[in-house]
PDB file of C-alpha atoms in Angstrom:
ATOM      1  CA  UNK A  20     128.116 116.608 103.405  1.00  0.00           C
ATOM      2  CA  UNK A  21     129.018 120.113 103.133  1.00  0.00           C
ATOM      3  CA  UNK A  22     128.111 122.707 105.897  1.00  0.00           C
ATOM      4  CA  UNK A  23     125.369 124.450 103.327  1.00  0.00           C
ATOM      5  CA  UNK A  24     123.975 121.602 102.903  1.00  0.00           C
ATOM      6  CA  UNK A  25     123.620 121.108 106.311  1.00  0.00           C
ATOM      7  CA  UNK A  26     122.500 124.450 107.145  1.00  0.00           C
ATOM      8  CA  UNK A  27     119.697 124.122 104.638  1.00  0.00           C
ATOM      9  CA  UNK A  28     118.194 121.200 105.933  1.00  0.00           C
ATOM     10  CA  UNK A  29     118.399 119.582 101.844  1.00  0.00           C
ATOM     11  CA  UNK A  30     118.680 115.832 103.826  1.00  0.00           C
ATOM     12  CA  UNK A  31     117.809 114.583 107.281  1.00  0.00           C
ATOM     13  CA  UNK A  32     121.006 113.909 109.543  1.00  0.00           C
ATOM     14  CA  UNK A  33     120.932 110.800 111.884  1.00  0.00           C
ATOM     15  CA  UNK A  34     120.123 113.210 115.201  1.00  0.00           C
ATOM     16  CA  UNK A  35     117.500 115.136 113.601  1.00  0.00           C
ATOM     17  CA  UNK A  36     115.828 111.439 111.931  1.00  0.00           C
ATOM     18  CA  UNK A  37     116.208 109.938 115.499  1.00  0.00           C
ATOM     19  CA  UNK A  38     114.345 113.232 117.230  1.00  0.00           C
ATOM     20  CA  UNK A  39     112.135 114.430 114.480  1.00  0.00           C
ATOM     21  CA  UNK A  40     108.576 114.026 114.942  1.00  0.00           C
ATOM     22  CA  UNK A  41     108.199 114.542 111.100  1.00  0.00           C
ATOM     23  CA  UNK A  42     110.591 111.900 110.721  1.00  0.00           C
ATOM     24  CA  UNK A  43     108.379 109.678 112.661  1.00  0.00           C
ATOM     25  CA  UNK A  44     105.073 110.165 110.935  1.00  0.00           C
ATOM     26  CA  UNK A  45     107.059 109.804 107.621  1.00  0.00           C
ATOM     27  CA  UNK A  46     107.612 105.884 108.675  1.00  0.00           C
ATOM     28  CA  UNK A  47     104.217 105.685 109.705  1.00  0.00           C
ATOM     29  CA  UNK A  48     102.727 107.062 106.534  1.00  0.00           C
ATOM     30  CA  UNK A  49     104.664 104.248 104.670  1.00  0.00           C
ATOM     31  CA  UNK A  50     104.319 101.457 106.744  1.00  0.00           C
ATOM     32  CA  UNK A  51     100.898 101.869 106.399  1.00  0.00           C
ATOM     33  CA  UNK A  52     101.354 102.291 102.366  1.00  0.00           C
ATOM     34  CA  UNK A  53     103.476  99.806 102.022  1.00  0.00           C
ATOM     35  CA  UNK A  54     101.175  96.748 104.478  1.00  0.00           C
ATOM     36  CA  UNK A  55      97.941  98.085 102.738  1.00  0.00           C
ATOM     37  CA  UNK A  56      98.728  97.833  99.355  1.00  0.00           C
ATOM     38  CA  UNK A  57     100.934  94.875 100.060  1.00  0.00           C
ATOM     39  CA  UNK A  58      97.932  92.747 100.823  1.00  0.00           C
ATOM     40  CA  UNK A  59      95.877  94.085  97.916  1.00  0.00           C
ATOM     41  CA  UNK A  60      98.889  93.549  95.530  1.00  0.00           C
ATOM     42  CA  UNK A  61      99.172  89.778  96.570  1.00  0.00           C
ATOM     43  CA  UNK A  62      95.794  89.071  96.031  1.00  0.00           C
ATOM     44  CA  UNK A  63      95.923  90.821  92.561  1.00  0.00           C
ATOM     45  CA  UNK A  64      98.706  88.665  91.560  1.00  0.00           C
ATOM     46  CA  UNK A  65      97.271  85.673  91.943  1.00  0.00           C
ATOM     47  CA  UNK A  66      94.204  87.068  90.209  1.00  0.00           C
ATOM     48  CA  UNK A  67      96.245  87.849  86.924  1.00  0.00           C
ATOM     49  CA  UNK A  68      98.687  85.188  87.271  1.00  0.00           C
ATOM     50  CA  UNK A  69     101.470  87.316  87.272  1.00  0.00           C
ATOM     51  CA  UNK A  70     104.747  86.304  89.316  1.00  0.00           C
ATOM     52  CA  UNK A  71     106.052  90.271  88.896  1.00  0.00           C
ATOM     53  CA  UNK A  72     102.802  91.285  90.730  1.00  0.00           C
ATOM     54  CA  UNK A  73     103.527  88.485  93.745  1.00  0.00           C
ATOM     55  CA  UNK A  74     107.233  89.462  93.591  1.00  0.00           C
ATOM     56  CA  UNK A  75     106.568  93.346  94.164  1.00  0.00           C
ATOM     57  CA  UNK A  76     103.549  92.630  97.153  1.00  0.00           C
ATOM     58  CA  UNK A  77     105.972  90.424  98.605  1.00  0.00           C
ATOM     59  CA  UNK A  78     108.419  93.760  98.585  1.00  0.00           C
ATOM     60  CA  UNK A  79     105.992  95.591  99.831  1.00  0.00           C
ATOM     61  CA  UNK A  80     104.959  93.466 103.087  1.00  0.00           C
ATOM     62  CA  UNK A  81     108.635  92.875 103.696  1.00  0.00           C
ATOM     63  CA  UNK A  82     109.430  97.050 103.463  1.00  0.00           C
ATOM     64  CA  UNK A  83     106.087  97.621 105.687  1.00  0.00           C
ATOM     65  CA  UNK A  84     107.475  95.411 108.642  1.00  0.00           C
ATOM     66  CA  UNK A  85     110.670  96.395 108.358  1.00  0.00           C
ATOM     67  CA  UNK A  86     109.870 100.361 108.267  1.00  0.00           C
ATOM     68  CA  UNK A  87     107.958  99.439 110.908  1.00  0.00           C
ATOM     69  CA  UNK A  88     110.836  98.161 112.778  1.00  0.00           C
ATOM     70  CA  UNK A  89     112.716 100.818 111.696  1.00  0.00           C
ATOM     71  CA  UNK A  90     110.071 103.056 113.803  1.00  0.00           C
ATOM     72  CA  UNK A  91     110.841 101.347 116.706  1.00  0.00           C
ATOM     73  CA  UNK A  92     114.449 101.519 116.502  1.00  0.00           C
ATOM     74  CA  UNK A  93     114.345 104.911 116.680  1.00  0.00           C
ATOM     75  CA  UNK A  94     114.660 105.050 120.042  1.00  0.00           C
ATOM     76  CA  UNK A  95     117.340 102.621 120.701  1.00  0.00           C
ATOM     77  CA  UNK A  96     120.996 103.165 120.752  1.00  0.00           C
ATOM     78  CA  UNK A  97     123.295 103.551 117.501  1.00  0.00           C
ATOM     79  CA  UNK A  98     124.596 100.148 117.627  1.00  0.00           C
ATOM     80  CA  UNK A  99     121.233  98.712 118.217  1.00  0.00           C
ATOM     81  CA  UNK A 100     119.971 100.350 114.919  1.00  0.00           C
ATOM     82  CA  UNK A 101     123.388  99.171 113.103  1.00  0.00           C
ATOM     83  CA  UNK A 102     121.927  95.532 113.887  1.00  0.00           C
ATOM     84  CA  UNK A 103     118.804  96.131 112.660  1.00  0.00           C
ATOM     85  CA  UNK A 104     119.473  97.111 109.281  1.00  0.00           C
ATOM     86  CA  UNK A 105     121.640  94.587 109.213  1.00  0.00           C
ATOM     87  CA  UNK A 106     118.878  91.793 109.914  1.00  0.00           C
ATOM     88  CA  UNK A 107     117.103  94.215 107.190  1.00  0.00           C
ATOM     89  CA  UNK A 108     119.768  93.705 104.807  1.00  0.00           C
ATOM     90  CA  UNK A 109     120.098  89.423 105.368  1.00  0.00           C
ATOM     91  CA  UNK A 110     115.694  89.642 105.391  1.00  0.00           C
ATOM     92  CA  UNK A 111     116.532  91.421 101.779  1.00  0.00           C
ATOM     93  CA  UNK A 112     118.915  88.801 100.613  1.00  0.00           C
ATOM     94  CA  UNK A 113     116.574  86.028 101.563  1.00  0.00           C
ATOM     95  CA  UNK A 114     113.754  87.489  99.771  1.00  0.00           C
ATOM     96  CA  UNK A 115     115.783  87.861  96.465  1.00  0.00           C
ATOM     97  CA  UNK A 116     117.256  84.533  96.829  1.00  0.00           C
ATOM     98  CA  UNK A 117     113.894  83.116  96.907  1.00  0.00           C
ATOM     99  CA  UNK A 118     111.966  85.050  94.466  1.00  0.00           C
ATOM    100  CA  UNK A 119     114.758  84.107  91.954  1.00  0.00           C
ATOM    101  CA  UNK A 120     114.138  80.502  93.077  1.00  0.00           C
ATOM    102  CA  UNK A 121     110.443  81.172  92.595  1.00  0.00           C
ATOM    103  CA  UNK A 122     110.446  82.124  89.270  1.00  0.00           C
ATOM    104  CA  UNK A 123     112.488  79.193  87.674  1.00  0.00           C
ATOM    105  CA  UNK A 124     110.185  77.017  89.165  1.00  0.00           C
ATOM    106  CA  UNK A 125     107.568  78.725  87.387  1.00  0.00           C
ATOM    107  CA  UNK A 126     109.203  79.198  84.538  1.00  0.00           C
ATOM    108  CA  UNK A 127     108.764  75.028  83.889  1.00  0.00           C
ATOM    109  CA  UNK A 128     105.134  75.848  83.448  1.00  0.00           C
ATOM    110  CA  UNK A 129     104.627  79.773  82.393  1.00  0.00           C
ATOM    111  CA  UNK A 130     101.644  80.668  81.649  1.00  0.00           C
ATOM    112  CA  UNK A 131     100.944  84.449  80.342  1.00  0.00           C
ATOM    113  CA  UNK A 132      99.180  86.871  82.967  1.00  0.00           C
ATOM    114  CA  UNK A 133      96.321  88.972  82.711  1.00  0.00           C
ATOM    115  CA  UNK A 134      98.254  92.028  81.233  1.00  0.00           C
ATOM    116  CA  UNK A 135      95.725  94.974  81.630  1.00  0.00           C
ATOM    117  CA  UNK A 136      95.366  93.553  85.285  1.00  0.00           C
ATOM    118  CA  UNK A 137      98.769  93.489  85.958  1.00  0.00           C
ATOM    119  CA  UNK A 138      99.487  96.967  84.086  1.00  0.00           C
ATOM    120  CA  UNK A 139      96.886  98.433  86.143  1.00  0.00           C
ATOM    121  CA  UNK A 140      98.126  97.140  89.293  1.00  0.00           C
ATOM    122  CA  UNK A 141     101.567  98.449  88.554  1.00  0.00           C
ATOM    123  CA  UNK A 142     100.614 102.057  87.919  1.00  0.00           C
ATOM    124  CA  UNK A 143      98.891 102.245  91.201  1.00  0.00           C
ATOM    125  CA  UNK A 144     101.889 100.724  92.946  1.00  0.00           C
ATOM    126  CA  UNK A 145     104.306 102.881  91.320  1.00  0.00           C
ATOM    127  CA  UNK A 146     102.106 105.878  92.700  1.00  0.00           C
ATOM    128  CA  UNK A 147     102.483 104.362  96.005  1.00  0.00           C
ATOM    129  CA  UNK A 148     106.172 104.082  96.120  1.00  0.00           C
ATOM    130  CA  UNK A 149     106.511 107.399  94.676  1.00  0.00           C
ATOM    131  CA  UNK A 150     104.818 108.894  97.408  1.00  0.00           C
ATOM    132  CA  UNK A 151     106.457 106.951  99.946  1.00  0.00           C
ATOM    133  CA  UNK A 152     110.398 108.018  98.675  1.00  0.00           C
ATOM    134  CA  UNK A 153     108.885 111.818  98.508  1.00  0.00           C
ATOM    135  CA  UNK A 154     107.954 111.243 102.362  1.00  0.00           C
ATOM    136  CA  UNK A 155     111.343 109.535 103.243  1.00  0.00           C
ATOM    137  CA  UNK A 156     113.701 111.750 100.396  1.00  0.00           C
ATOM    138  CA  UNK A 157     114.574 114.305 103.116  1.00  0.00           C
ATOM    139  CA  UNK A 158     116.039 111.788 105.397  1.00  0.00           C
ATOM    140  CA  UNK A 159     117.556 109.458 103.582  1.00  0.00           C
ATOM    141  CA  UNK A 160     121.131 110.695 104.479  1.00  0.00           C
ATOM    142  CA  UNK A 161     120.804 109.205 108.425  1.00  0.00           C
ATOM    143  CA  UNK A 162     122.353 106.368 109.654  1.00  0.00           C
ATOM    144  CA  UNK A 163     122.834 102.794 107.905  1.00  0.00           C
ATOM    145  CA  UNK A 164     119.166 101.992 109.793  1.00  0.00           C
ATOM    146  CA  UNK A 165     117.644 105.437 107.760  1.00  0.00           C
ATOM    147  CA  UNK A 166     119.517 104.614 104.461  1.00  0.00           C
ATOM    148  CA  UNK A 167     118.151 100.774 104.406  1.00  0.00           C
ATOM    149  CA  UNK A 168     114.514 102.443 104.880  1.00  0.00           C
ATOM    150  CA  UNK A 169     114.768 104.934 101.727  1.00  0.00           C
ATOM    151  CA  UNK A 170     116.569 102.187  99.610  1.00  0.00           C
ATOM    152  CA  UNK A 171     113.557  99.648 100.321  1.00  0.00           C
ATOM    153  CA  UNK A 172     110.961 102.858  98.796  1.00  0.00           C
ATOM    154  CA  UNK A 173     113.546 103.598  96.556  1.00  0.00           C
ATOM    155  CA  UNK A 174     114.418 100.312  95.166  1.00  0.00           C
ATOM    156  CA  UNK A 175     110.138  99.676  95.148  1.00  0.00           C
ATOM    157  CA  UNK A 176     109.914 102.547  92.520  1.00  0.00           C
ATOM    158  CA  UNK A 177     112.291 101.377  89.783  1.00  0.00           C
ATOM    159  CA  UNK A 178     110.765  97.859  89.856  1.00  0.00           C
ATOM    160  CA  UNK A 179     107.299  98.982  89.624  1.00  0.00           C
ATOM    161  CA  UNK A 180     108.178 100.531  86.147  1.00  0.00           C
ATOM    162  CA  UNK A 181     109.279  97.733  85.182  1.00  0.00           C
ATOM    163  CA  UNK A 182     105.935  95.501  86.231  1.00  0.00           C
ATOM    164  CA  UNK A 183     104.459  98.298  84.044  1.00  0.00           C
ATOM    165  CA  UNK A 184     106.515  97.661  81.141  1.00  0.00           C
ATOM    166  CA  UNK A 185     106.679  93.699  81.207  1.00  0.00           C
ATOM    167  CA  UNK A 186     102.471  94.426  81.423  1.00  0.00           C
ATOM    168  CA  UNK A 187     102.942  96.062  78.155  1.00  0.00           C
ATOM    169  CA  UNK A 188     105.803  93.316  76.581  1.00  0.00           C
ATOM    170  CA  UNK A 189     102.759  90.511  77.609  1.00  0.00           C
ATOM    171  CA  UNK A 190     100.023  91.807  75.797  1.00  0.00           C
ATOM    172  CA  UNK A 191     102.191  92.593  73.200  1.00  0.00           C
ATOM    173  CA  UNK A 192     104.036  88.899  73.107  1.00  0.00           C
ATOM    174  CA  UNK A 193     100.697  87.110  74.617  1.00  0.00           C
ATOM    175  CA  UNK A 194     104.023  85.287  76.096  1.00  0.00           C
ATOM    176  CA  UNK A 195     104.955  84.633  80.662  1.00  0.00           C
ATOM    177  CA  UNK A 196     108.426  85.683  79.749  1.00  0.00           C
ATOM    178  CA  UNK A 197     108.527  89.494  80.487  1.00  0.00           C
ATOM    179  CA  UNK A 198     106.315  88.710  83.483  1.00  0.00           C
ATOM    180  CA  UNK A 199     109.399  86.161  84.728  1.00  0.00           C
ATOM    181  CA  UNK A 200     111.745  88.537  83.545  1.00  0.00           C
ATOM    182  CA  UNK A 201     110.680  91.635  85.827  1.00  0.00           C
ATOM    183  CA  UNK A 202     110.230  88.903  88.615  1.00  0.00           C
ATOM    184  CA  UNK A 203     113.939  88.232  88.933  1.00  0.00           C
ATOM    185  CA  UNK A 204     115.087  92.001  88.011  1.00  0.00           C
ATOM    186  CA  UNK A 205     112.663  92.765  91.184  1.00  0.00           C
ATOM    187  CA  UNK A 206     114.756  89.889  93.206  1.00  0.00           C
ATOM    188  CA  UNK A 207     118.287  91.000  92.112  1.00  0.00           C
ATOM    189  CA  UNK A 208     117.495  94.578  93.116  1.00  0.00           C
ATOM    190  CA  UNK A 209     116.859  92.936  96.573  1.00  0.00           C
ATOM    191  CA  UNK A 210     119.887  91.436  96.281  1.00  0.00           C
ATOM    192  CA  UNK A 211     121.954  94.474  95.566  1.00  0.00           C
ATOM    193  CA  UNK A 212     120.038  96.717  98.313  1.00  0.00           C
ATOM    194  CA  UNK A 213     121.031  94.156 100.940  1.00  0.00           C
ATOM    195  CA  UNK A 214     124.600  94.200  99.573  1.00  0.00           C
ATOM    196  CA  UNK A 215     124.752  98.025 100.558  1.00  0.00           C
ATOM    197  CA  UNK A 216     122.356  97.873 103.764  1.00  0.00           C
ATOM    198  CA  UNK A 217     124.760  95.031 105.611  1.00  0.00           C
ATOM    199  CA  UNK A 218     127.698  96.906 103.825  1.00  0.00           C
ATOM    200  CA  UNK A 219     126.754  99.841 105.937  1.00  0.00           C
ATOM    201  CA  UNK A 220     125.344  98.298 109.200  1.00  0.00           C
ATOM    202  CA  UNK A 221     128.740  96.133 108.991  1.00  0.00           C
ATOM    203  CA  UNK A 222     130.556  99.903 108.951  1.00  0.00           C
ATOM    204  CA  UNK A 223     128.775 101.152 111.757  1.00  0.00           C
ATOM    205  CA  UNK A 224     129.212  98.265 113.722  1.00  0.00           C
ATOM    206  CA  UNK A 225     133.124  97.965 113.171  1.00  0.00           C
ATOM    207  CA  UNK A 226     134.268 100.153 115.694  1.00  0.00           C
ATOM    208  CA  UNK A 227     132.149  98.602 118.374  1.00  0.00           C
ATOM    209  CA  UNK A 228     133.516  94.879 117.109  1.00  0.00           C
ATOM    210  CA  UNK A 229     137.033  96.014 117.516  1.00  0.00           C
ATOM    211  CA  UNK A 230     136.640  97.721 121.333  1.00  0.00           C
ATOM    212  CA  UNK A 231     135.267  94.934 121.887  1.00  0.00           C
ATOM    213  CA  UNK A 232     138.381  92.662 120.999  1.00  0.00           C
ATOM    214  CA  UNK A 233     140.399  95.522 122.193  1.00  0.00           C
TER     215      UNK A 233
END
């Protein structure tokens, strides 16, 4: 980062996201986005049938605990965060892993979901993530614990478009295929989010590992 982009205050630095109040409300703002909505989500997935739907609520519960987590890390020490979004970045994996494994088992017996349901439900969730990178966009330069957090809202954003557009590929169709489809593009975004949240955490964490052996 260059020093005018420091002196502007364009992204958060780790100091300033481990001090900030602002920085602090931001993560509760979303947690409580992300939980809320995470519930209704589920439920409306299972109303229209639609594994994307499940797939994204199931993102959103797991990014509301672990922002939440993230909030509380704030005010331990560097290599204490480093090990969080670590554990972030293996919960990440695991959730992609299964959702993958999810929808092939579903796949056996597809069935196509209530598109305007699911279209509907998609909008409002892509409004939601929306809002919760705008809160976060400022910091998302910080530490590997502060880069994991704006990934998850990030990452929450792109698949919601594509709920939106499978929504539209189903009623068009009247086939479970786009539904599946955006299921598993949802779980290998999980995968390749954890892939750079332990890649960092693993960074941070180096230098600690090697006084150790030292």
């Amino acid at each position: 980062m260059t020093a005018s982009t420091e002196s502007c205050g364009c992204h958060g630095e780790p100091i300033r996201a481990q001090h900030d109040p602002a920085y602090r409300r931001a993560l509760l703002i979303v947690v409580v986005l992300n939980l809320g909505f995470g519930v209704a989500e589920l439920f409306g997935g299972f109303i229209a049938d639609s594994q994307a739907l499940k797939a994204d609520s199931l993102d959103f519960l797991g990014d509301g605990s672990i922002t939440l987590l993230g909030l509380l890390a704030l005010a331990w020490s560097a290599r204490a965060r480093a090990r969080v979004a670590l554990s972030q970045g293996l919960f990440l994996g695991a959730l992609g892993v299964g959702v993958i494994a999810f929808a092939v088992w579903r796949a056996l017996n597809a069935t196509a979901p209530d598109a305007e349901l699911m279209g509907a439900i998609g909008v409002v969730a892509l409004a939601i993530n929306v809002g919760s990178a705008l809160v976060l966009g400022r910091f998302r330069e910080g530490d590997a614990n502060v880069r994991a957090i704006w990934l998850f809202s990030r990452n929450d954003a792109l698949a919601n478009v594509a709920v939106i557009a499978a929504a539209g590929l189903v009623a068009w169709t009247g086939q479970a295929w786009p539904d599946l489809a955006v299921a598993g593009v949802i779980a290998l975004l999980f995968l390749h989010s954890a892939y750079e949240i332990i890649r960092n955490a693993r960074r941070e964490l180096a230098p600690t590992i090697l006084a150790n052996a030292s």
